Short mmCIF file of C-alpha atoms in Angstrom, two decimals:
data_model
loop_
_atom_site.label_atom_id
_atom_site.label_comp_id
_atom_site.label_asym_id
_atom_site.label_seq_id
_atom_site.Cartn_x
_atom_site.Cartn_y
_atom_site.Cartn_z
CA MET A 14 -34.89 106.38 -7.77
CA ILE A 15 -34.58 103.81 -5.27
CA THR A 16 -37.14 100.81 -5.88
CA LEU A 17 -38.28 98.69 -2.81
CA ASN A 18 -39.37 95.51 -2.89
CA ARG A 19 -41.91 94.19 -0.27
CA ARG A 20 -39.44 92.50 2.16
CA HIS A 21 -37.44 95.98 2.34
CA ALA A 22 -40.66 98.05 2.62
CA LEU A 23 -41.99 96.00 5.39
CA GLY A 24 -38.53 96.51 7.18
CA LEU A 25 -38.75 100.17 6.90
CA MET A 26 -42.38 100.13 7.96
CA GLY A 27 -41.42 98.09 11.30
CA ALA A 28 -38.53 100.36 12.19
CA THR A 29 -38.52 103.01 14.64
CA ALA A 30 -37.34 106.43 13.96
CA GLY A 31 -34.12 105.64 16.28
CA SER A 32 -33.56 102.18 14.68
CA LEU A 33 -34.08 102.60 11.10
CA ILE A 34 -33.35 99.36 9.35
CA LEU A 35 -32.03 100.01 5.76
CA PRO A 36 -31.50 97.48 3.09
CA GLY A 37 -28.17 96.27 2.66
CA TYR A 38 -27.53 98.44 -0.46
CA LEU A 39 -28.17 101.48 1.51
CA ARG A 40 -26.55 100.33 4.98
CA ALA A 41 -23.19 99.83 2.64
CA GLN A 42 -22.97 103.68 1.96
CA THR A 43 -22.02 104.01 5.67
CA GLN A 44 -20.51 100.84 6.53
CA ARG A 45 -19.32 97.28 4.87
CA PRO A 46 -22.04 95.47 3.51
CA SER A 47 -23.06 91.98 4.73
CA ILE A 48 -24.47 89.29 2.41
CA THR A 49 -26.54 86.28 2.76
CA ILE A 50 -25.65 83.04 0.62
CA ALA A 51 -28.48 80.16 0.08
CA VAL A 52 -26.59 76.87 -0.10
CA GLN A 53 -27.97 73.39 -0.59
CA LYS A 54 -25.74 72.19 2.41
CA ILE A 55 -23.40 74.03 4.76
CA THR A 56 -21.25 70.87 5.90
CA ASN A 57 -21.80 67.08 5.89
CA ASN A 58 -20.28 66.21 9.36
CA ASN A 59 -21.50 69.25 11.44
CA THR A 60 -17.99 70.66 11.84
CA LEU A 61 -15.80 73.37 10.68
CA ASP A 62 -12.61 71.18 10.43
CA PRO A 63 -11.15 70.85 7.19
CA TRP A 64 -9.90 67.39 8.18
CA ASN A 65 -13.18 66.17 9.05
CA GLU A 66 -15.23 68.06 6.34
CA GLN A 67 -13.71 66.62 3.13
CA SER A 68 -16.49 67.61 0.87
CA ASN A 69 -17.71 70.07 -1.98
CA VAL A 70 -19.97 71.57 0.48
CA GLY A 71 -17.28 72.31 2.90
CA GLU A 72 -14.95 73.85 0.24
CA ARG A 73 -17.39 76.32 -0.07
CA VAL A 74 -17.66 77.64 3.37
CA LEU A 75 -14.04 76.78 4.57
CA TYR A 76 -12.11 78.35 1.69
CA PRO A 77 -10.90 80.80 1.15
CA ASN A 78 -12.44 83.06 3.72
CA LEU A 79 -12.13 81.16 7.06
CA TRP A 80 -9.08 78.67 6.63
CA GLU A 81 -5.70 79.19 5.20
CA GLY A 82 -2.66 77.16 4.35
CA LEU A 83 1.10 78.04 4.12
CA ILE A 84 0.57 77.70 0.15
CA LEU A 85 -2.82 78.94 -1.13
CA ARG A 86 -4.78 77.76 -4.08
CA ASP A 87 -5.05 80.54 -6.80
CA TRP A 88 -8.77 80.31 -6.49
CA MET A 89 -9.61 83.03 -9.13
CA GLY A 90 -6.84 81.80 -11.62
CA ASP A 91 -5.44 78.64 -12.47
CA GLN A 92 -5.97 76.82 -9.26
CA GLY A 93 -2.12 76.72 -8.99
CA PRO A 94 0.04 77.64 -5.90
CA VAL A 95 0.52 81.05 -4.47
CA PRO A 96 2.17 82.40 -1.34
CA GLY A 97 -0.12 82.31 1.68
CA LEU A 98 1.01 82.05 5.42
CA ALA A 99 4.48 81.02 3.74
CA THR A 100 6.12 83.73 1.65
CA GLU A 101 8.66 81.28 0.10
CA TRP A 102 9.74 77.50 0.07
CA HIS A 103 12.31 75.49 -1.48
CA ARG A 104 13.28 71.81 -1.63
CA ILE A 105 16.13 70.61 0.26
CA ASP A 106 16.10 67.16 -1.16
CA ASP A 107 13.10 64.70 -2.61
CA LYS A 108 11.82 64.12 0.91
CA THR A 109 12.11 67.60 2.61
CA LEU A 110 10.52 71.00 2.03
CA GLU A 111 11.52 74.03 3.88
CA LEU A 112 9.12 77.10 4.12
CA LYS A 113 9.57 80.64 5.32
CA LEU A 114 6.52 81.84 7.35
CA ARG A 115 5.05 85.26 7.00
CA PRO A 116 5.81 87.20 10.04
CA GLY A 117 3.26 89.34 11.88
CA VAL A 118 0.27 86.95 10.85
CA LYS A 119 -2.49 87.15 13.42
CA PHE A 120 -4.81 84.48 14.34
CA HIS A 121 -8.45 85.31 15.22
CA ASN A 122 -7.54 85.55 18.90
CA GLY A 123 -4.95 88.00 18.32
CA ASP A 124 -1.96 85.48 18.74
CA GLU A 125 0.77 85.58 16.17
CA MET A 126 1.18 82.65 13.91
CA THR A 127 4.54 80.76 14.63
CA ALA A 128 6.13 77.74 13.53
CA GLU A 129 4.92 76.09 16.72
CA ASP A 130 1.39 76.41 15.29
CA VAL A 131 2.40 75.13 12.04
CA ALA A 132 4.12 72.01 13.67
CA PHE A 133 1.17 71.21 15.71
CA SER A 134 -1.31 71.46 12.88
CA PHE A 135 0.31 68.27 11.36
CA SER A 136 0.93 66.58 14.82
CA GLN A 137 -0.24 63.05 15.85
CA GLU A 138 -2.54 64.85 18.55
CA ARG A 139 -4.16 66.91 15.70
CA VAL A 140 -4.25 64.59 12.53
CA PHE A 141 -2.33 61.41 12.53
CA GLY A 142 -3.05 59.42 15.88
CA ASN A 143 -0.87 56.65 16.14
CA THR A 144 -0.35 55.87 12.50
CA GLU A 145 3.07 55.66 10.81
CA PRO A 146 4.33 57.13 7.80
CA ALA A 147 3.94 54.08 5.37
CA GLY A 148 2.15 53.80 1.93
CA GLY A 149 0.04 50.79 0.78
CA LYS A 150 -1.90 50.01 3.76
CA THR A 151 -5.57 50.93 4.28
CA ILE A 152 -6.39 52.57 7.64
CA PHE A 153 -10.02 51.93 8.91
CA ALA A 154 -12.16 54.19 11.06
CA GLU A 155 -12.83 51.27 13.32
CA ASN A 156 -8.90 50.93 14.09
CA PHE A 157 -9.44 54.26 16.23
CA LYS A 158 -11.51 54.62 19.23
CA PRO A 159 -11.44 58.29 20.70
CA GLU A 160 -11.26 57.79 24.37
CA THR A 161 -12.07 61.29 25.53
CA ALA A 162 -14.09 64.19 24.13
CA LYS A 163 -10.88 65.97 23.17
CA ASP A 164 -9.79 63.18 21.07
CA ILE A 165 -10.11 63.58 17.41
CA PRO A 166 -12.68 61.60 15.46
CA ALA A 167 -12.11 57.95 14.36
CA ASN A 168 -12.18 58.84 10.78
CA VAL A 169 -9.27 61.63 10.83
CA PRO A 170 -6.26 59.65 11.01
CA GLY A 171 -7.01 57.79 8.00
CA ILE A 172 -7.82 60.98 6.20
CA GLY A 173 -4.54 62.26 7.42
CA ARG A 174 -2.66 59.34 5.70
CA ARG A 175 -4.87 59.65 2.69
CA LYS A 176 -3.44 63.37 2.47
CA TRP A 177 -0.02 62.93 3.73
CA PRO A 178 0.78 59.13 3.45
CA SER A 179 4.41 59.49 4.51
CA LEU A 180 4.86 62.81 6.37
CA ALA A 181 7.14 62.04 9.11
CA GLY A 182 6.78 65.02 10.93
CA VAL A 183 7.39 69.11 10.95
CA GLU A 184 10.59 70.42 12.21
CA ILE A 185 10.58 73.68 13.81
CA VAL A 186 14.02 75.53 12.48
CA ASP A 187 13.11 78.79 14.15
CA LYS A 188 10.12 81.02 14.81
CA TYR A 189 9.28 81.63 11.11
CA THR A 190 11.10 78.57 9.60
CA VAL A 191 9.66 74.87 9.20
CA ARG A 192 10.72 71.78 7.37
CA PHE A 193 8.42 69.17 6.20
CA HIS A 194 10.06 65.71 6.39
CA ASN A 195 8.76 62.89 4.53
CA ALA A 196 9.70 59.38 5.05
CA THR A 197 9.89 58.82 1.07
CA PRO A 198 10.53 61.01 -1.86
CA ASP A 199 7.19 62.94 -3.03
CA VAL A 200 7.03 65.17 -6.03
CA THR A 201 3.80 66.77 -4.67
CA LEU A 202 4.85 67.88 -1.34
CA GLU A 203 3.84 71.73 -2.32
CA GLY A 204 0.46 70.54 -3.85
CA ARG A 205 -0.29 68.63 -0.48
CA LEU A 206 0.20 72.11 1.24
CA TYR A 207 -2.60 73.84 -0.75
CA ALA A 208 -5.04 70.73 -0.80
CA GLY A 209 -8.13 70.81 1.65
CA GLY A 210 -6.80 69.61 5.11
CA SER A 211 -3.40 71.39 5.40
CA GLN A 212 -4.67 74.40 6.86
CA ILE A 213 -3.18 76.17 10.01
CA LEU A 214 -4.76 76.31 13.25
CA ASN A 215 -4.13 77.96 16.57
CA ARG A 216 -2.29 75.84 18.87
CA ARG A 217 -3.52 77.91 22.14
CA ALA A 218 -7.17 77.54 20.98
CA TRP A 219 -7.01 73.93 20.55
CA ASP A 220 -5.34 73.42 24.02
CA GLU A 221 -8.21 75.72 25.69
CA ALA A 222 -11.12 74.08 24.16
CA ALA A 223 -13.10 71.84 26.32
CA THR A 224 -13.85 69.05 23.67
CA TYR A 225 -13.03 68.56 20.03
CA ALA A 226 -16.60 69.55 19.15
CA ASP A 227 -16.51 72.78 20.90
CA TRP A 228 -13.18 73.76 18.96
CA ALA A 229 -14.35 72.46 15.64
CA ALA A 230 -17.62 74.78 15.86
CA LYS A 231 -15.59 77.60 15.97
CA PRO A 232 -11.97 77.21 15.38
CA ILE A 233 -9.31 79.91 15.58
CA THR A 234 -7.83 80.63 12.21
CA THR A 235 -5.85 83.36 10.18
CA GLY A 236 -8.55 83.84 7.43
CA PRO A 237 -10.04 87.21 6.45
CA TYR A 238 -13.32 86.22 8.47
CA MET A 239 -13.88 84.21 11.48
CA VAL A 240 -16.74 82.32 12.83
CA GLU A 241 -19.35 84.46 14.66
CA ASP A 242 -22.14 81.71 14.88
CA TYR A 243 -22.51 78.17 13.82
CA ARG A 244 -25.73 76.33 13.91
CA PRO A 245 -25.28 73.01 12.12
CA ASP A 246 -27.88 72.08 9.42
CA VAL A 247 -29.34 75.67 9.52
CA SER A 248 -26.70 78.55 9.08
CA LEU A 249 -22.97 79.74 9.30
CA THR A 250 -22.12 83.49 9.90
CA LEU A 251 -18.67 84.67 9.41
CA VAL A 252 -17.63 88.22 10.49
CA ALA A 253 -14.82 90.27 9.37
CA PHE A 254 -11.41 89.94 11.11
CA ASP A 255 -9.78 93.42 10.53
CA ASP A 256 -6.29 92.24 11.48
CA TYR A 257 -6.22 90.16 8.73
CA TRP A 258 -2.58 90.08 7.04
CA GLY A 259 -3.96 90.50 3.65
CA GLY A 260 -5.99 93.51 4.61
CA ARG A 261 -9.04 94.69 5.86
CA PRO A 262 -11.92 92.33 4.58
CA PRO A 263 -14.45 94.35 2.37
CA LEU A 264 -17.47 92.75 4.01
CA GLU A 265 -19.00 93.08 7.51
CA ARG A 266 -20.66 89.44 7.62
CA ILE A 267 -21.30 86.26 5.33
CA THR A 268 -24.03 84.16 6.18
CA PHE A 269 -24.57 80.99 4.61
CA VAL A 270 -28.08 79.62 5.23
CA GLU A 271 -29.12 75.89 4.35
CA VAL A 272 -31.84 75.78 2.00
CA PRO A 273 -31.93 72.15 0.32
CA GLU A 274 -34.84 73.03 -2.11
CA VAL A 275 -33.91 74.52 -5.52
CA ALA A 276 -36.99 76.43 -5.78
CA SER A 277 -36.78 78.01 -2.39
CA ARG A 278 -33.24 79.18 -3.35
CA VAL A 279 -34.40 80.77 -6.52
CA ASN A 280 -37.29 82.47 -4.88
CA GLY A 281 -35.39 83.61 -2.16
CA LEU A 282 -32.91 85.43 -4.43
CA LEU A 283 -35.62 86.81 -6.60
CA SER A 284 -37.36 88.00 -3.47
CA GLY A 285 -34.31 89.70 -2.21
CA GLU A 286 -34.05 87.46 0.96
CA TYR A 287 -30.63 86.22 -0.32
CA ASP A 288 -27.82 87.85 -2.24
CA PHE A 289 -26.59 84.68 -3.74
CA ALA A 290 -28.29 81.33 -4.39
CA CYS A 291 -25.93 78.21 -5.17
CA ASP A 292 -26.01 75.09 -6.90
CA LEU A 293 -28.66 76.10 -9.63
CA PRO A 294 -29.64 73.48 -12.01
CA PRO A 295 -29.43 74.66 -15.76
CA ASP A 296 -33.03 74.90 -16.20
CA GLN A 297 -33.26 77.37 -13.50
CA ILE A 298 -30.65 79.92 -15.30
CA GLY A 299 -33.30 81.60 -17.48
CA ASN A 300 -35.67 82.21 -14.53
CA VAL A 301 -32.87 84.15 -12.89
CA GLN A 302 -31.36 85.98 -15.87
CA LYS A 303 -34.68 87.15 -17.33
CA THR A 304 -35.49 88.96 -13.85
CA ASP A 305 -33.96 92.34 -13.82
CA GLY A 306 -31.01 92.95 -11.55
CA PHE A 307 -29.98 89.45 -11.43
CA GLU A 308 -27.32 87.21 -13.31
CA VAL A 309 -26.09 83.68 -13.19
CA GLN A 310 -22.01 83.04 -12.74
CA ASN A 311 -21.03 79.79 -14.21
CA SER A 312 -18.07 77.50 -15.08
CA THR A 313 -17.07 73.94 -15.14
CA ILE A 314 -14.83 72.93 -12.38
CA TRP A 315 -11.97 70.78 -11.57
CA ASN A 316 -14.46 68.13 -10.39
CA HIS A 317 -15.91 65.00 -12.08
CA ARG A 318 -19.33 63.32 -11.44
CA LEU A 319 -18.89 59.64 -10.59
CA SER A 320 -20.83 56.38 -9.84
CA VAL A 321 -19.04 54.04 -7.33
CA PHE A 322 -19.26 50.33 -7.32
CA ASN A 323 -19.61 48.18 -4.18
CA THR A 324 -18.01 44.90 -4.67
CA GLN A 325 -19.19 43.07 -1.49
CA ASN A 326 -22.36 43.08 -3.36
CA GLU A 327 -22.40 39.41 -4.83
CA ILE A 328 -23.78 40.84 -8.32
CA LEU A 329 -21.23 43.43 -8.56
CA ALA A 330 -18.39 41.45 -7.43
CA ASP A 331 -18.39 40.27 -10.91
CA PRO A 332 -16.35 43.00 -13.03
CA LEU A 333 -18.25 41.70 -16.15
CA VAL A 334 -21.32 43.24 -14.59
CA ARG A 335 -19.87 46.28 -13.50
CA ARG A 336 -18.36 46.71 -17.07
CA ALA A 337 -21.91 46.26 -18.50
CA MET A 338 -23.13 48.88 -16.12
CA THR A 339 -20.54 51.59 -17.61
CA HIS A 340 -21.31 50.75 -21.22
CA ALA A 341 -25.05 51.00 -20.83
CA ILE A 342 -24.81 54.78 -19.88
CA ASP A 343 -25.13 57.53 -22.84
CA ARG A 344 -23.29 60.25 -21.06
CA GLN A 345 -23.74 62.66 -24.28
CA ALA A 346 -27.54 62.22 -23.78
CA ILE A 347 -27.21 63.28 -20.10
CA VAL A 348 -25.16 66.04 -20.68
CA GLN A 349 -27.72 67.36 -23.16
CA ALA A 350 -30.90 66.52 -21.28
CA LEU A 351 -29.89 67.80 -17.77
CA TRP A 352 -27.17 70.29 -18.49
CA GLY A 353 -28.01 71.76 -21.79
CA GLY A 354 -24.77 70.92 -23.04
CA MET A 355 -23.05 73.35 -20.55
CA THR A 356 -20.45 70.61 -19.39
CA ASN A 357 -18.19 68.20 -20.81
CA ILE A 358 -17.50 64.35 -20.65
CA PRO A 359 -13.80 64.20 -19.71
CA ALA A 360 -11.24 61.52 -20.75
CA GLY A 361 -11.80 59.46 -17.62
CA LEU A 362 -10.50 60.36 -14.35
CA GLN A 363 -8.23 62.99 -15.63
CA PHE A 364 -8.24 66.86 -15.83
CA GLU A 365 -6.64 69.13 -18.49
CA SER A 366 -4.37 70.68 -15.95
CA PHE A 367 -2.37 67.51 -16.02
CA ARG A 368 -1.01 68.47 -19.42
CA SER A 369 1.00 71.02 -17.71
CA SER A 370 3.31 68.33 -16.36
CA ASP A 371 2.94 65.91 -19.24
CA MET A 372 1.02 63.44 -17.00
CA PHE A 373 -2.29 63.47 -19.12
CA ILE A 374 -2.81 60.10 -20.78
CA GLU A 375 -3.50 60.94 -24.46
CA GLY A 376 -6.09 58.78 -26.21
CA TRP A 377 -8.04 57.68 -23.10
CA ALA A 378 -11.64 58.08 -22.79
CA VAL A 379 -14.57 56.94 -20.63
CA PRO A 380 -16.06 53.57 -21.84
CA GLU A 381 -18.20 53.65 -25.00
CA TYR A 382 -21.98 53.80 -24.86
CA ASN A 383 -22.63 50.36 -26.43
CA PRO A 384 -26.02 48.70 -25.18
CA GLN A 385 -25.29 45.63 -27.11
CA LEU A 386 -21.83 45.33 -25.69
CA ALA A 387 -23.56 45.70 -22.19
CA ARG A 388 -26.02 42.96 -23.12
CA ASP A 389 -23.20 40.54 -24.05
CA LEU A 390 -21.41 41.21 -20.74
CA LEU A 391 -24.35 40.43 -18.57
CA LYS A 392 -25.03 37.36 -20.58
CA GLN A 393 -21.35 36.18 -19.99
CA ALA A 394 -21.94 37.10 -16.52
CA GLY A 395 -24.98 34.84 -16.07
CA TYR A 396 -26.88 37.75 -14.50
CA LYS A 397 -30.29 36.52 -13.48
CA GLY A 398 -32.11 39.70 -13.14
CA ASP A 399 -31.61 40.19 -9.29
CA ALA A 400 -31.95 43.61 -7.72
CA ILE A 401 -28.96 45.90 -7.41
CA PRO A 402 -29.62 48.72 -4.93
CA PHE A 403 -28.65 52.34 -6.00
CA ARG A 404 -28.40 54.48 -2.83
CA LEU A 405 -29.15 57.98 -3.65
CA LEU A 406 -29.42 61.51 -2.09
CA ASN A 407 -31.94 64.03 -2.95
CA ASN A 408 -29.91 66.34 -4.94
CA TYR A 409 -26.96 66.86 -2.83
CA TYR A 410 -25.36 67.13 -6.48
CA THR A 411 -27.07 69.28 -8.71
CA ASN A 412 -29.65 67.34 -10.81
CA GLN A 413 -28.63 64.16 -8.81
CA THR A 414 -31.92 62.59 -8.70
CA SER A 415 -33.14 62.95 -12.07
CA ASN A 416 -29.56 61.65 -13.40
CA GLY A 417 -29.95 58.62 -11.15
CA GLN A 418 -33.48 58.04 -12.69
CA ILE A 419 -32.06 58.27 -16.37
CA MET A 420 -29.46 56.01 -15.57
CA VAL A 421 -31.75 53.28 -14.02
CA GLU A 422 -33.58 53.54 -16.98
CA MET A 423 -30.69 53.34 -19.34
CA TRP A 424 -29.45 50.25 -17.05
CA LYS A 425 -32.98 48.72 -17.61
CA GLN A 426 -32.73 48.78 -21.16
CA ILE A 427 -30.03 46.27 -21.20
CA GLY A 428 -31.84 43.97 -18.76
CA LEU A 429 -30.24 45.25 -15.29
CA ASN A 430 -32.53 45.63 -12.50
CA VAL A 431 -31.36 48.67 -10.42
CA GLU A 432 -33.36 49.83 -7.45
CA ILE A 433 -33.22 53.41 -6.11
CA GLU A 434 -33.20 53.95 -2.37
CA MET A 435 -33.55 57.31 -1.33
CA LYS A 436 -31.21 58.38 1.44
CA GLU A 437 -31.09 61.32 3.88
CA ASN A 438 -27.35 61.94 4.34
CA TRP A 439 -23.96 60.48 3.63
CA GLY A 440 -23.78 58.54 7.01
CA GLN A 441 -27.12 56.42 5.50
CA ILE A 442 -25.12 56.10 2.08
CA HIS A 443 -22.20 54.45 3.78
CA ASP A 444 -24.07 52.79 6.42
CA PRO A 445 -22.67 48.97 6.30
CA ALA A 446 -25.91 47.50 7.19
CA GLY A 447 -27.94 46.12 4.50
CA ILE A 448 -26.84 45.53 0.95
CA LYS A 449 -24.73 48.21 -0.86
CA GLY A 450 -24.57 48.45 -4.65
CA VAL A 451 -24.01 51.67 -6.48
CA ARG A 452 -23.67 54.93 -4.82
CA ASP A 453 -23.17 58.67 -6.28
CA TRP A 454 -19.99 60.67 -5.62
CA SER A 455 -17.68 63.20 -7.50
CA ALA A 456 -13.77 63.32 -7.51
CA SER A 457 -11.74 66.67 -7.41
CA ASN A 458 -8.17 67.55 -8.53
CA THR A 459 -6.68 69.16 -5.43
CA ILE A 460 -3.02 68.83 -6.29
CA ASN A 461 -2.88 69.58 -9.85
CA ASP A 462 -1.11 66.02 -10.31
CA PRO A 463 -2.97 62.55 -11.39
CA ILE A 464 -2.56 61.74 -7.77
CA THR A 465 -5.71 63.43 -7.02
CA PRO A 466 -8.01 62.10 -7.52
CA MET A 467 -6.97 58.69 -8.44
CA VAL A 468 -4.77 57.56 -5.50
CA VAL A 469 -6.17 60.03 -2.85
CA GLN A 470 -9.87 58.66 -3.68
CA PHE A 471 -9.45 55.41 -4.87
CA GLY A 472 -5.98 54.13 -3.44
CA PRO A 473 -5.30 52.38 -0.11
CA ASN A 474 -6.40 55.42 1.79
CA GLY A 475 -9.14 56.70 -0.54
CA GLU A 476 -12.66 56.69 0.70
CA VAL A 477 -13.66 53.93 -1.44
CA GLN A 478 -11.21 51.61 0.13
CA GLN A 479 -11.71 52.90 3.51
CA LYS A 480 -15.46 52.33 3.30
CA LYS A 481 -14.71 48.82 1.91
CA ASP A 482 -16.63 49.59 -1.43
CA TRP A 483 -13.76 48.30 -3.59
CA SER A 484 -10.19 47.33 -3.60
CA ASN A 485 -7.38 46.29 -6.03
CA ALA A 486 -4.07 44.82 -5.15
CA GLU A 487 -2.19 45.99 -8.23
CA LEU A 488 -3.73 49.65 -8.08
CA ASN A 489 -2.50 49.90 -4.42
CA GLU A 490 0.82 48.85 -5.56
CA LEU A 491 0.89 51.36 -8.26
CA SER A 492 -0.71 53.89 -5.80
CA VAL A 493 2.79 53.64 -3.86
CA VAL A 494 4.76 54.27 -6.82
CA MET A 495 2.74 57.40 -7.73
CA GLU A 496 3.22 58.82 -4.18
CA THR A 497 7.12 57.90 -4.01
CA SER A 498 8.70 57.99 -7.35
CA THR A 499 10.37 60.82 -8.83
CA ASP A 500 10.69 59.45 -12.18
CA ARG A 501 7.89 61.35 -14.57
CA ALA A 502 8.09 58.37 -17.12
CA LYS A 503 7.54 55.76 -14.57
CA ARG A 504 4.59 57.80 -12.86
CA LYS A 505 3.05 58.21 -16.10
CA LYS A 506 3.00 54.71 -16.96
CA ALA A 507 1.65 54.11 -13.42
CA ILE A 508 -1.46 56.32 -13.80
CA ALA A 509 -2.16 54.89 -17.41
CA ARG A 510 -2.24 51.20 -15.78
CA MET A 511 -4.42 52.59 -13.09
CA LEU A 512 -6.95 53.79 -15.35
CA GLU A 513 -6.99 50.65 -17.25
CA ILE A 514 -7.73 48.86 -13.97
CA ALA A 515 -10.29 51.44 -12.62
CA GLU A 516 -12.38 52.07 -15.57
CA ARG A 517 -11.94 48.84 -17.55
CA GLU A 518 -10.69 45.59 -15.99
CA ASP A 519 -11.99 45.88 -12.54
CA PRO A 520 -14.31 48.97 -12.55
CA ALA A 521 -14.35 50.95 -9.34
CA TYR A 522 -16.44 53.78 -10.71
CA GLN A 523 -17.83 55.19 -13.72
CA VAL A 524 -17.18 58.87 -14.85
CA LEU A 525 -20.34 60.84 -15.98
CA HIS A 526 -19.38 64.19 -16.72
CA GLN A 527 -17.29 67.24 -15.67
CA ASN A 528 -19.06 69.07 -12.85
CA ALA A 529 -20.13 72.55 -13.33
CA VAL A 530 -21.29 75.18 -10.82
CA PHE A 531 -24.28 77.78 -11.51
CA THR A 532 -24.52 80.76 -9.03
CA GLY A 533 -27.38 83.03 -9.00
CA MET A 534 -26.68 86.63 -7.54
CA ARG A 535 -27.29 90.09 -7.65
CA SER A 536 -25.69 91.83 -10.87
CA ASP A 537 -25.04 94.96 -8.82
CA LEU A 538 -22.62 93.00 -6.70
CA ASN A 539 -20.01 92.77 -9.52
CA TRP A 540 -18.52 89.49 -7.80
CA LYS A 541 -17.12 86.97 -9.79
CA ALA A 542 -17.35 83.09 -9.33
CA ALA A 543 -14.20 80.92 -8.87
CA PRO A 544 -13.85 77.96 -11.07
CA ALA A 545 -14.35 75.71 -8.01
CA PHE A 546 -17.13 75.38 -5.30
CA ALA A 547 -15.26 77.94 -3.20
CA MET A 548 -16.44 81.42 -2.92
CA ASP A 549 -14.01 84.07 -2.81
CA PHE A 550 -14.93 87.11 -0.63
CA ARG A 551 -11.42 88.73 -0.30
CA ALA A 552 -10.91 92.19 -1.11
CA SER A 553 -9.32 91.33 -4.52
CA ASN A 554 -12.61 89.74 -5.40
CA TRP A 555 -14.92 92.41 -4.09
CA PRO A 556 -15.15 95.53 -6.37
CA HIS A 557 -18.36 96.60 -5.02
CA ASN A 558 -18.22 99.71 -2.82
CA GLY A 559 -21.81 100.16 -2.09
#
């Protein structure tokens, strides 16, 4: 027996005999199904450009359904490298990587992908501007002023050098062979190719676009789905690309709908309006799971929640105050109260995957919860009770507001006066006007090497230094070691010292807990969530046949 909810019944009643509107699960019997996904946010920068949209929410909508790289991330597995638009690759030397392209790959406009598209995807015009391949120098957005509507945004060259600090260029060997030439040795070249940003675009589509904004709203890529409609802050609809090199996509359409309120996402899921509801807090899991026909997919992911300090603030310029703040936080209490114990407190800014290359620093831990030590540090600093602003978004991260409120109370217990300033978007969080203090953030492991997130996010061209939140000369020197040395022991010594600097001596941030993703969904879809923000809707992860 088929049970129709009210939404489905109204749809049937309002349809004429010649245009019967059937529920998705009935339409799927004669055509591929389409799905609707409720997300907290679609993109932060209102573009679909992976260089510009460096965010958790961007990962969800950009990969692996729209954008692809030469080397792909094994989203449903260990997050390691697998062949993508390149079928094989090998090192020529410590500075040179050669890749063989997959022949016959089609872009969404019908063009075949060739070495020319790959070389352009890493060109000055596309990414790097007039920056040079050299490490240790911070590149600020104000150094670049787009002169035409076709020029890349001012922040992209700095992001380019964040991801590829020493890339000198891409050589076209032949139609299906390219060589990446680095100015310095780099043990992470392969990893950089499957990190966010290093995806391949169609050169002709870029050239034909009237403006960068036009191109970034509907980029032509090689993924299994292509952009049908994008309405910033409202929705993004992807439609199947049947000439996809990996086979016919299993879905007709994927529509991401922006629904900021958690209750609205949950109610929409349970009423049948949405097939998926993302970023559920743990206290909503029971509401979904107790409803027949629904389930919650969840896992911890390669992302840690942080608080970042701004040392231009006169109070936070003193590392003793920042150290006190790190010792005032009872992380275990937060994990239990807000997450029901369903996530972990990591060993600082480290990931378990670092063990595979023996780059995990054993014995390291987040600063101990020690309120008395925190009070002593504040006394040494001569703190007088002046207010420290805490710029906060309304649950961009799961449980963000409640987490912030708990931390403010914990800081209050040691005598710190921290005041929450609610902001609407990341532009307001980073706005240099006014007084900065503390802000929320997260840090991801995208290369499976300690270079991420430490160097990529906190090094010379990490966002923290590009936004002028914090800087440390010794850490910047060690970042160059991490980017250029091929000596594993030397690199391991460098990352150990960087942890001491950034988490103990001159705190740049405080790690709170490992992030976890909880996604509500219809049980009959038999879809599996990746241990990431990304949602994989390729044929290999869609066994549902209607």
